Amino acid sequence: MKKQRLENLTIKDNFLFGAVMMNEDNCKGLLERALDIKIDYVRVSREKSIVYHPEYKGVRLDVYAKDEAQTCYNIEMQVTKKKALGKRSRYYQSQMDMEMLLAGSEYEMLPSSYVIFICDFDPFGEKQYRYTFEMKCKEKEKVQFGDCRHIVFLSTCGENDEEVPKELITFLKFVKADLKDSQTDFHDSYIRQLQEFIARVKSSREMEERFMVLEEMLRDERREGRTDILLEMLEECGTVPENLKEKILGETDMKTLAFWTRLAAKVESVEEFQEKMEL
């Protein structure tokens, strides 16, 4: 697999998005556009950021922030459509609530919270730039549930320009743009601010090193996942000798592991796999 380079990333990449939104002015500007609200200030948590702690193994929160009213925000970039986004948002929101409760908050003191997905696709196929979900009564829509939870999906594929602020549409077009187009003039002061910040991130030796660490960690995770699957497939064919296990676990080339996985799906026994794995 070809190695990514920091200089070739756009804001839709999780690492670069996280690095840019660690800046509180950048994060505040995004939240104001995404939710069409005014915020005095935000505090962005670095504790769970993959930019500053790539070894973090919990929920991969791209950006986690609080404002002056203690409202909590989790912002995540989504480039490819994944199954059960609704349940994914439910899990994220429950994690936010649990952390606040463990920190000593009482149920009635839980603040408002927003889970925001920025999608480079249309998550619901209705050609909207923004989909907002809140708990309401099915029988009486005017009855509010009052749990103060909000789920927002932003889509780069919207077409309802007349119903959404121009500033949000411009940001989503910036997200959708490829590397070359993302560097053009969008005639928007906030986008210019992001472009200048991205340029500084890409010129930072420290950020380049952090990105390389993250890429290596992700490659290791993918390799470990592939070897686990391969060994499970072989164990269905019989007992896997220790020397074969060691050989598989020590293999670092993803193409070789992919070939072995395809082979394991075809063979009838571990012995047949061993005979053919070197061919």
PDB file of C-alpha atoms in Angstrom:
ATOM      1  CA  MET A   1       0.000   0.000   0.000  1.00  0.00           C
ATOM      2  CA  LYS A   2       1.361   3.361  -1.058  1.00  0.00           C
ATOM      3  CA  LYS A   3       2.382   5.599   1.819  1.00  0.00           C
ATOM      4  CA  GLN A   4       0.430   8.819   2.256  1.00  0.00           C
ATOM      5  CA  ARG A   5       2.321  12.081   2.531  1.00  0.00           C
ATOM      6  CA  LEU A   6       1.162  14.957   4.692  1.00  0.00           C
ATOM      7  CA  GLU A   7       1.650  17.432   1.840  1.00  0.00           C
ATOM      8  CA  ASN A   8      -0.886  15.548  -0.303  1.00  0.00           C
ATOM      9  CA  LEU A   9      -3.724  15.583   2.219  1.00  0.00           C
ATOM     10  CA  THR A  10      -6.848  17.729   2.164  1.00  0.00           C
ATOM     11  CA  ILE A  11      -9.008  18.683   5.123  1.00  0.00           C
ATOM     12  CA  LYS A  12     -11.190  15.593   4.659  1.00  0.00           C
ATOM     13  CA  ASP A  13      -8.309  13.414   5.912  1.00  0.00           C
ATOM     14  CA  ASN A  14      -8.820  12.626   9.608  1.00  0.00           C
ATOM     15  CA  PHE A  15      -5.300  13.606  10.642  1.00  0.00           C
ATOM     16  CA  LEU A  16      -5.284  16.970   8.879  1.00  0.00           C
ATOM     17  CA  PHE A  17      -8.854  17.712   9.954  1.00  0.00           C
ATOM     18  CA  GLY A  18      -7.918  16.985  13.557  1.00  0.00           C
ATOM     19  CA  ALA A  19      -4.766  19.112  13.346  1.00  0.00           C
ATOM     20  CA  VAL A  20      -6.653  22.075  11.873  1.00  0.00           C
ATOM     21  CA  MET A  21      -9.530  21.867  14.348  1.00  0.00           C
ATOM     22  CA  MET A  22      -7.229  21.711  17.357  1.00  0.00           C
ATOM     23  CA  ASN A  23      -7.013  25.452  16.783  1.00  0.00           C
ATOM     24  CA  GLU A  24      -9.932  26.878  18.731  1.00  0.00           C
ATOM     25  CA  ASP A  25     -10.683  29.712  16.297  1.00  0.00           C
ATOM     26  CA  ASN A  26     -10.908  27.199  13.464  1.00  0.00           C
ATOM     27  CA  CYS A  27     -13.152  24.916  15.513  1.00  0.00           C
ATOM     28  CA  LYS A  28     -15.384  27.777  16.632  1.00  0.00           C
ATOM     29  CA  GLY A  29     -15.817  28.930  13.033  1.00  0.00           C
ATOM     30  CA  LEU A  30     -16.834  25.451  11.925  1.00  0.00           C
ATOM     31  CA  LEU A  31     -19.361  24.991  14.732  1.00  0.00           C
ATOM     32  CA  GLU A  32     -20.957  28.363  14.029  1.00  0.00           C
ATOM     33  CA  ARG A  33     -21.376  27.461  10.361  1.00  0.00           C
ATOM     34  CA  ALA A  34     -22.473  23.895  10.965  1.00  0.00           C
ATOM     35  CA  LEU A  35     -25.142  24.790  13.513  1.00  0.00           C
ATOM     36  CA  ASP A  36     -25.965  28.367  12.461  1.00  0.00           C
ATOM     37  CA  ILE A  37     -25.307  29.678  15.981  1.00  0.00           C
ATOM     38  CA  LYS A  38     -22.978  32.142  17.688  1.00  0.00           C
ATOM     39  CA  ILE A  39     -20.394  30.896  20.182  1.00  0.00           C
ATOM     40  CA  ASP A  40     -18.229  33.086  22.407  1.00  0.00           C
ATOM     41  CA  TYR A  41     -15.385  30.592  22.659  1.00  0.00           C
ATOM     42  CA  VAL A  42     -14.602  26.869  22.587  1.00  0.00           C
ATOM     43  CA  ARG A  43     -12.066  24.708  24.359  1.00  0.00           C
ATOM     44  CA  VAL A  44     -10.777  21.830  22.269  1.00  0.00           C
ATOM     45  CA  SER A  45      -9.604  18.691  24.056  1.00  0.00           C
ATOM     46  CA  ARG A  46      -6.196  17.362  23.035  1.00  0.00           C
ATOM     47  CA  GLU A  47      -6.502  14.421  25.401  1.00  0.00           C
ATOM     48  CA  LYS A  48      -8.255  12.159  22.868  1.00  0.00           C
ATOM     49  CA  SER A  49      -6.876  13.686  19.687  1.00  0.00           C
ATOM     50  CA  ILE A  50      -5.244  11.272  17.256  1.00  0.00           C
ATOM     51  CA  VAL A  51      -2.977  14.179  16.310  1.00  0.00           C
ATOM     52  CA  TYR A  52      -1.412  14.442  19.760  1.00  0.00           C
ATOM     53  CA  HIS A  53      -2.022  10.909  21.039  1.00  0.00           C
ATOM     54  CA  PRO A  54      -2.030   8.460  18.097  1.00  0.00           C
ATOM     55  CA  GLU A  55      -1.798   5.557  20.540  1.00  0.00           C
ATOM     56  CA  TYR A  56      -5.281   6.374  21.926  1.00  0.00           C
ATOM     57  CA  LYS A  57      -7.410   3.205  21.703  1.00  0.00           C
ATOM     58  CA  GLY A  58     -10.854   4.469  22.747  1.00  0.00           C
ATOM     59  CA  VAL A  59     -13.549   5.956  20.532  1.00  0.00           C
ATOM     60  CA  ARG A  60     -11.676   7.779  17.792  1.00  0.00           C
ATOM     61  CA  LEU A  61     -13.002  11.280  18.455  1.00  0.00           C
ATOM     62  CA  ASP A  62     -11.661  13.483  15.689  1.00  0.00           C
ATOM     63  CA  VAL A  63     -12.499  16.715  17.503  1.00  0.00           C
ATOM     64  CA  TYR A  64     -13.994  17.045  20.980  1.00  0.00           C
ATOM     65  CA  ALA A  65     -14.827  20.529  22.247  1.00  0.00           C
ATOM     66  CA  LYS A  66     -16.862  22.476  24.798  1.00  0.00           C
ATOM     67  CA  ASP A  67     -18.159  26.030  24.616  1.00  0.00           C
ATOM     68  CA  GLU A  68     -18.785  28.685  27.277  1.00  0.00           C
ATOM     69  CA  ALA A  69     -22.120  27.026  28.219  1.00  0.00           C
ATOM     70  CA  GLN A  70     -20.366  23.640  28.638  1.00  0.00           C
ATOM     71  CA  THR A  71     -22.177  22.332  25.538  1.00  0.00           C
ATOM     72  CA  CYS A  72     -20.175  19.377  24.214  1.00  0.00           C
ATOM     73  CA  TYR A  73     -19.354  18.800  20.561  1.00  0.00           C
ATOM     74  CA  ASN A  74     -17.952  15.748  18.827  1.00  0.00           C
ATOM     75  CA  ILE A  75     -17.101  16.425  15.167  1.00  0.00           C
ATOM     76  CA  GLU A  76     -16.131  13.557  12.891  1.00  0.00           C
ATOM     77  CA  MET A  77     -15.122  13.522   9.237  1.00  0.00           C
ATOM     78  CA  GLN A  78     -16.631  10.695   7.166  1.00  0.00           C
ATOM     79  CA  VAL A  79     -15.206  10.120   3.677  1.00  0.00           C
ATOM     80  CA  THR A  80     -16.793   6.753   2.895  1.00  0.00           C
ATOM     81  CA  LYS A  81     -20.320   5.677   3.704  1.00  0.00           C
ATOM     82  CA  LYS A  82     -20.502   3.226   6.585  1.00  0.00           C
ATOM     83  CA  LYS A  83     -23.364   1.040   7.723  1.00  0.00           C
ATOM     84  CA  ALA A  84     -25.598   2.086  10.605  1.00  0.00           C
ATOM     85  CA  LEU A  85     -24.455   5.703  10.916  1.00  0.00           C
ATOM     86  CA  GLY A  86     -27.433   6.335  13.184  1.00  0.00           C
ATOM     87  CA  LYS A  87     -26.306   3.660  15.630  1.00  0.00           C
ATOM     88  CA  ARG A  88     -22.744   4.918  15.334  1.00  0.00           C
ATOM     89  CA  SER A  89     -23.898   8.382  16.422  1.00  0.00           C
ATOM     90  CA  ARG A  90     -25.851   6.820  19.303  1.00  0.00           C
ATOM     91  CA  TYR A  91     -22.693   5.073  20.508  1.00  0.00           C
ATOM     92  CA  TYR A  92     -20.661   8.276  20.317  1.00  0.00           C
ATOM     93  CA  GLN A  93     -23.288  10.213  22.224  1.00  0.00           C
ATOM     94  CA  SER A  94     -23.488   7.558  24.940  1.00  0.00           C
ATOM     95  CA  GLN A  95     -19.702   7.716  25.327  1.00  0.00           C
ATOM     96  CA  MET A  96     -19.868  11.485  25.801  1.00  0.00           C
ATOM     97  CA  ASP A  97     -22.628  11.161  28.410  1.00  0.00           C
ATOM     98  CA  MET A  98     -20.787   8.414  30.290  1.00  0.00           C
ATOM     99  CA  GLU A  99     -17.589  10.454  30.499  1.00  0.00           C
ATOM    100  CA  MET A 100     -19.483  13.425  31.933  1.00  0.00           C
ATOM    101  CA  LEU A 101     -21.234  11.196  34.482  1.00  0.00           C
ATOM    102  CA  LEU A 102     -17.960   9.567  35.501  1.00  0.00           C
ATOM    103  CA  ALA A 103     -16.531  13.069  35.957  1.00  0.00           C
ATOM    104  CA  GLY A 104     -19.160  13.701  38.625  1.00  0.00           C
ATOM    105  CA  SER A 105     -22.079  15.264  36.736  1.00  0.00           C
ATOM    106  CA  GLU A 106     -25.618  14.430  37.875  1.00  0.00           C
ATOM    107  CA  TYR A 107     -28.170  13.320  35.286  1.00  0.00           C
ATOM    108  CA  GLU A 108     -30.120  16.566  35.526  1.00  0.00           C
ATOM    109  CA  MET A 109     -26.901  18.555  35.050  1.00  0.00           C
ATOM    110  CA  LEU A 110     -25.865  16.894  31.793  1.00  0.00           C
ATOM    111  CA  PRO A 111     -25.223  19.682  29.266  1.00  0.00           C
ATOM    112  CA  SER A 112     -26.418  19.862  25.680  1.00  0.00           C
ATOM    113  CA  SER A 113     -24.386  17.747  23.292  1.00  0.00           C
ATOM    114  CA  TYR A 114     -23.902  17.573  19.543  1.00  0.00           C
ATOM    115  CA  VAL A 115     -22.483  14.762  17.445  1.00  0.00           C
ATOM    116  CA  ILE A 116     -21.638  16.190  14.026  1.00  0.00           C
ATOM    117  CA  PHE A 117     -20.685  14.061  11.031  1.00  0.00           C
ATOM    118  CA  ILE A 118     -19.189  15.831   8.018  1.00  0.00           C
ATOM    119  CA  CYS A 119     -19.904  13.454   5.127  1.00  0.00           C
ATOM    120  CA  ASP A 120     -18.322  13.495   1.683  1.00  0.00           C
ATOM    121  CA  PHE A 121     -21.447  11.696   0.450  1.00  0.00           C
ATOM    122  CA  ASP A 122     -25.198  11.978   0.979  1.00  0.00           C
ATOM    123  CA  PRO A 123     -25.973   9.849   4.073  1.00  0.00           C
ATOM    124  CA  PHE A 124     -29.741   9.766   3.476  1.00  0.00           C
ATOM    125  CA  GLY A 125     -30.103  10.385  -0.244  1.00  0.00           C
ATOM    126  CA  GLU A 126     -32.331  13.450   0.122  1.00  0.00           C
ATOM    127  CA  LYS A 127     -29.849  15.955  -1.397  1.00  0.00           C
ATOM    128  CA  GLN A 128     -29.687  18.071   1.773  1.00  0.00           C
ATOM    129  CA  TYR A 129     -26.576  19.897   2.935  1.00  0.00           C
ATOM    130  CA  ARG A 130     -27.643  19.433   6.557  1.00  0.00           C
ATOM    131  CA  TYR A 131     -29.725  16.799   8.349  1.00  0.00           C
ATOM    132  CA  THR A 132     -30.543  17.557  12.018  1.00  0.00           C
ATOM    133  CA  PHE A 133     -32.047  14.952  14.355  1.00  0.00           C
ATOM    134  CA  GLU A 134     -33.560  15.564  17.788  1.00  0.00           C
ATOM    135  CA  MET A 135     -35.816  13.418  19.986  1.00  0.00           C
ATOM    136  CA  LYS A 136     -39.509  14.277  19.582  1.00  0.00           C
ATOM    137  CA  CYS A 137     -42.848  12.672  20.421  1.00  0.00           C
ATOM    138  CA  LYS A 138     -44.208  10.618  17.530  1.00  0.00           C
ATOM    139  CA  GLU A 139     -47.845  11.299  18.422  1.00  0.00           C
ATOM    140  CA  LYS A 140     -47.422  15.013  19.218  1.00  0.00           C
ATOM    141  CA  GLU A 141     -44.503  16.594  17.383  1.00  0.00           C
ATOM    142  CA  LYS A 142     -44.738  19.765  19.453  1.00  0.00           C
ATOM    143  CA  VAL A 143     -43.860  17.791  22.584  1.00  0.00           C
ATOM    144  CA  GLN A 144     -40.110  18.021  23.130  1.00  0.00           C
ATOM    145  CA  PHE A 145     -38.243  15.219  24.886  1.00  0.00           C
ATOM    146  CA  GLY A 146     -35.769  17.604  26.495  1.00  0.00           C
ATOM    147  CA  ASP A 147     -32.725  15.338  26.539  1.00  0.00           C
ATOM    148  CA  CYS A 148     -30.629  18.107  24.913  1.00  0.00           C
ATOM    149  CA  ARG A 149     -29.001  15.684  22.466  1.00  0.00           C
ATOM    150  CA  HIS A 150     -28.527  16.642  18.827  1.00  0.00           C
ATOM    151  CA  ILE A 151     -27.228  14.633  15.868  1.00  0.00           C
ATOM    152  CA  VAL A 152     -26.189  16.597  12.774  1.00  0.00           C
ATOM    153  CA  PHE A 153     -25.054  15.211   9.426  1.00  0.00           C
ATOM    154  CA  LEU A 154     -23.465  17.639   6.964  1.00  0.00           C
ATOM    155  CA  SER A 155     -23.233  16.507   3.347  1.00  0.00           C
ATOM    156  CA  THR A 156     -20.992  17.791   0.555  1.00  0.00           C
ATOM    157  CA  CYS A 157     -23.590  16.499  -1.936  1.00  0.00           C
ATOM    158  CA  GLY A 158     -26.502  18.775  -1.010  1.00  0.00           C
ATOM    159  CA  GLU A 159     -28.532  20.685  -3.590  1.00  0.00           C
ATOM    160  CA  ASN A 160     -30.864  22.794  -1.406  1.00  0.00           C
ATOM    161  CA  ASP A 161     -28.788  25.985  -1.757  1.00  0.00           C
ATOM    162  CA  GLU A 162     -31.742  28.273  -0.989  1.00  0.00           C
ATOM    163  CA  GLU A 163     -32.347  26.661   2.411  1.00  0.00           C
ATOM    164  CA  VAL A 164     -28.825  26.688   3.815  1.00  0.00           C
ATOM    165  CA  PRO A 165     -26.458  29.592   4.645  1.00  0.00           C
ATOM    166  CA  LYS A 166     -23.966  30.338   1.888  1.00  0.00           C
ATOM    167  CA  GLU A 167     -21.077  30.116   4.365  1.00  0.00           C
ATOM    168  CA  LEU A 168     -21.882  26.480   5.195  1.00  0.00           C
ATOM    169  CA  ILE A 169     -22.158  25.557   1.513  1.00  0.00           C
ATOM    170  CA  THR A 170     -18.774  27.154   0.827  1.00  0.00           C
ATOM    171  CA  PHE A 171     -17.171  25.161   3.634  1.00  0.00           C
ATOM    172  CA  LEU A 172     -18.678  21.910   2.337  1.00  0.00           C
ATOM    173  CA  LYS A 173     -17.409  22.666  -1.173  1.00  0.00           C
ATOM    174  CA  PHE A 174     -13.960  23.166   0.351  1.00  0.00           C
ATOM    175  CA  VAL A 175     -14.239  19.762   2.030  1.00  0.00           C
ATOM    176  CA  LYS A 176     -15.291  18.106  -1.236  1.00  0.00           C
ATOM    177  CA  ALA A 177     -12.467  19.686  -3.292  1.00  0.00           C
ATOM    178  CA  ASP A 178      -9.414  17.685  -4.351  1.00  0.00           C
ATOM    179  CA  LEU A 179      -5.906  18.874  -3.462  1.00  0.00           C
ATOM    180  CA  LYS A 180      -5.554  21.299  -6.384  1.00  0.00           C
ATOM    181  CA  ASP A 181      -9.041  22.805  -6.095  1.00  0.00           C
ATOM    182  CA  SER A 182      -8.798  23.094  -2.302  1.00  0.00           C
ATOM    183  CA  GLN A 183      -5.974  25.626  -2.765  1.00  0.00           C
ATOM    184  CA  THR A 184      -7.996  28.001  -4.973  1.00  0.00           C
ATOM    185  CA  ASP A 185      -9.723  31.193  -3.811  1.00  0.00           C
ATOM    186  CA  PHE A 186     -13.165  30.462  -2.351  1.00  0.00           C
ATOM    187  CA  HIS A 187     -13.785  34.186  -1.701  1.00  0.00           C
ATOM    188  CA  ASP A 188     -14.447  33.432   1.952  1.00  0.00           C
ATOM    189  CA  SER A 189     -12.386  34.707   4.888  1.00  0.00           C
ATOM    190  CA  TYR A 190     -12.899  31.569   6.992  1.00  0.00           C
ATOM    191  CA  ILE A 191     -11.780  29.242   4.186  1.00  0.00           C
ATOM    192  CA  ARG A 192      -8.741  31.469   3.624  1.00  0.00           C
ATOM    193  CA  GLN A 193      -7.992  31.140   7.352  1.00  0.00           C
ATOM    194  CA  LEU A 194      -8.165  27.336   7.062  1.00  0.00           C
ATOM    195  CA  GLN A 195      -5.978  27.294   3.941  1.00  0.00           C
ATOM    196  CA  GLU A 196      -3.288  29.350   5.673  1.00  0.00           C
ATOM    197  CA  PHE A 197      -3.419  27.104   8.736  1.00  0.00           C
ATOM    198  CA  ILE A 198      -3.179  23.957   6.590  1.00  0.00           C
ATOM    199  CA  ALA A 199      -0.103  25.386   4.888  1.00  0.00           C
ATOM    200  CA  ARG A 200       1.539  25.877   8.296  1.00  0.00           C
ATOM    201  CA  VAL A 201       0.659  22.344   9.386  1.00  0.00           C
ATOM    202  CA  LYS A 202       2.151  20.876   6.215  1.00  0.00           C
ATOM    203  CA  SER A 203       5.373  22.861   6.654  1.00  0.00           C
ATOM    204  CA  SER A 204       5.790  21.660  10.258  1.00  0.00           C
ATOM    205  CA  ARG A 205       8.433  18.958  10.759  1.00  0.00           C
ATOM    206  CA  GLU A 206       6.775  18.017  14.048  1.00  0.00           C
ATOM    207  CA  MET A 207       3.402  17.453  12.353  1.00  0.00           C
ATOM    208  CA  GLU A 208       5.068  15.423   9.595  1.00  0.00           C
ATOM    209  CA  GLU A 209       6.597  13.138  12.235  1.00  0.00           C
ATOM    210  CA  ARG A 210       3.272  12.761  14.066  1.00  0.00           C
ATOM    211  CA  PHE A 211       1.534  11.877  10.815  1.00  0.00           C
ATOM    212  CA  MET A 212       4.169   9.237  10.038  1.00  0.00           C
ATOM    213  CA  VAL A 213       3.673   7.689  13.498  1.00  0.00           C
ATOM    214  CA  LEU A 214      -0.086   7.543  12.954  1.00  0.00           C
ATOM    215  CA  GLU A 215       0.282   6.011   9.484  1.00  0.00           C
ATOM    216  CA  GLU A 216       2.620   3.336  10.855  1.00  0.00           C
ATOM    217  CA  MET A 217       0.195   2.562  13.676  1.00  0.00           C
ATOM    218  CA  LEU A 218      -2.717   2.206  11.230  1.00  0.00           C
ATOM    219  CA  ARG A 219      -0.647  -0.066   8.978  1.00  0.00           C
ATOM    220  CA  ASP A 220       0.147  -2.252  11.990  1.00  0.00           C
ATOM    221  CA  GLU A 221      -3.566  -2.411  12.898  1.00  0.00           C
ATOM    222  CA  ARG A 222      -4.490  -3.439   9.355  1.00  0.00           C
ATOM    223  CA  ARG A 223      -1.737  -6.077   9.306  1.00  0.00           C
ATOM    224  CA  GLU A 224      -2.776  -7.461  12.699  1.00  0.00           C
ATOM    225  CA  GLY A 225      -6.395  -7.616  11.543  1.00  0.00           C
ATOM    226  CA  ARG A 226      -5.380  -9.501   8.394  1.00  0.00           C
ATOM    227  CA  THR A 227      -3.237 -12.033  10.283  1.00  0.00           C
ATOM    228  CA  ASP A 228      -6.024 -12.663  12.832  1.00  0.00           C
ATOM    229  CA  ILE A 229      -8.485 -13.443  10.029  1.00  0.00           C
ATOM    230  CA  LEU A 230      -5.971 -15.669   8.251  1.00  0.00           C
ATOM    231  CA  LEU A 231      -5.203 -17.714  11.361  1.00  0.00           C
ATOM    232  CA  GLU A 232      -8.919 -18.133  12.116  1.00  0.00           C
ATOM    233  CA  MET A 233      -9.483 -19.468   8.579  1.00  0.00           C
ATOM    234  CA  LEU A 234      -6.610 -21.931   8.908  1.00  0.00           C
ATOM    235  CA  GLU A 235      -7.771 -23.148  12.323  1.00  0.00           C
ATOM    236  CA  GLU A 236     -11.033 -24.208  10.677  1.00  0.00           C
ATOM    237  CA  CYS A 237      -8.920 -26.525   8.480  1.00  0.00           C
ATOM    238  CA  GLY A 238      -6.986 -28.110  11.333  1.00  0.00           C
ATOM    239  CA  THR A 239      -4.262 -27.490  13.890  1.00  0.00           C
ATOM    240  CA  VAL A 240      -1.866 -24.685  12.896  1.00  0.00           C
ATOM    241  CA  PRO A 241       1.787 -25.533  13.747  1.00  0.00           C
ATOM    242  CA  GLU A 242       3.680 -22.998  15.869  1.00  0.00           C
ATOM    243  CA  ASN A 243       6.284 -22.376  13.169  1.00  0.00           C
ATOM    244  CA  LEU A 244       3.523 -21.512  10.668  1.00  0.00           C
ATOM    245  CA  LYS A 245       1.873 -19.168  13.182  1.00  0.00           C
ATOM    246  CA  GLU A 246       5.202 -17.411  13.730  1.00  0.00           C
ATOM    247  CA  LYS A 247       5.750 -17.071   9.984  1.00  0.00           C
ATOM    248  CA  ILE A 248       2.295 -15.535   9.478  1.00  0.00           C
ATOM    249  CA  LEU A 249       2.558 -13.193  12.471  1.00  0.00           C
ATOM    250  CA  GLY A 250       6.014 -12.069  11.338  1.00  0.00           C
ATOM    251  CA  GLU A 251       4.941 -11.238   7.767  1.00  0.00           C
ATOM    252  CA  THR A 252       4.740  -7.468   7.145  1.00  0.00           C
ATOM    253  CA  ASP A 253       3.977  -7.359   3.431  1.00  0.00           C
ATOM    254  CA  MET A 254       0.241  -6.744   2.929  1.00  0.00           C
ATOM    255  CA  LYS A 255       0.234  -8.242  -0.586  1.00  0.00           C
ATOM    256  CA  THR A 256       1.675 -11.493   0.738  1.00  0.00           C
ATOM    257  CA  LEU A 257      -0.895 -11.588   3.548  1.00  0.00           C
ATOM    258  CA  ALA A 258      -3.693 -10.921   1.039  1.00  0.00           C
ATOM    259  CA  PHE A 259      -2.440 -13.803  -1.150  1.00  0.00           C
ATOM    260  CA  TRP A 260      -2.271 -16.139   1.842  1.00  0.00           C
ATOM    261  CA  THR A 261      -5.814 -15.158   2.898  1.00  0.00           C
ATOM    262  CA  ARG A 262      -7.190 -15.944  -0.566  1.00  0.00           C
ATOM    263  CA  LEU A 263      -5.292 -19.218  -0.514  1.00  0.00           C
ATOM    264  CA  ALA A 264      -6.657 -20.157   2.917  1.00  0.00           C
ATOM    265  CA  ALA A 265     -10.189 -19.716   1.572  1.00  0.00           C
ATOM    266  CA  LYS A 266      -9.524 -22.359  -1.127  1.00  0.00           C
ATOM    267  CA  VAL A 267      -7.514 -25.107   0.587  1.00  0.00           C
ATOM    268  CA  GLU A 268      -8.940 -28.153   2.335  1.00  0.00           C
ATOM    269  CA  SER A 269      -6.195 -28.561   4.940  1.00  0.00           C
ATOM    270  CA  VAL A 270      -3.368 -26.743   6.729  1.00  0.00           C
ATOM    271  CA  GLU A 271      -0.902 -29.067   4.991  1.00  0.00           C
ATOM    272  CA  GLU A 272      -2.217 -28.021   1.558  1.00  0.00           C
ATOM    273  CA  PHE A 273      -1.856 -24.362   2.582  1.00  0.00           C
ATOM    274  CA  GLN A 274       1.775 -24.907   3.597  1.00  0.00           C
ATOM    275  CA  GLU A 275       2.541 -26.615   0.289  1.00  0.00           C
ATOM    276  CA  LYS A 276       1.081 -23.808  -1.801  1.00  0.00           C
ATOM    277  CA  MET A 277       1.921 -20.720   0.241  1.00  0.00           C
ATOM    278  CA  GLU A 278       5.437 -20.424  -1.209  1.00  0.00           C
ATOM    279  CA  LEU A 279       4.427 -20.994  -4.837  1.00  0.00           C
TER     280      LEU A 279
END
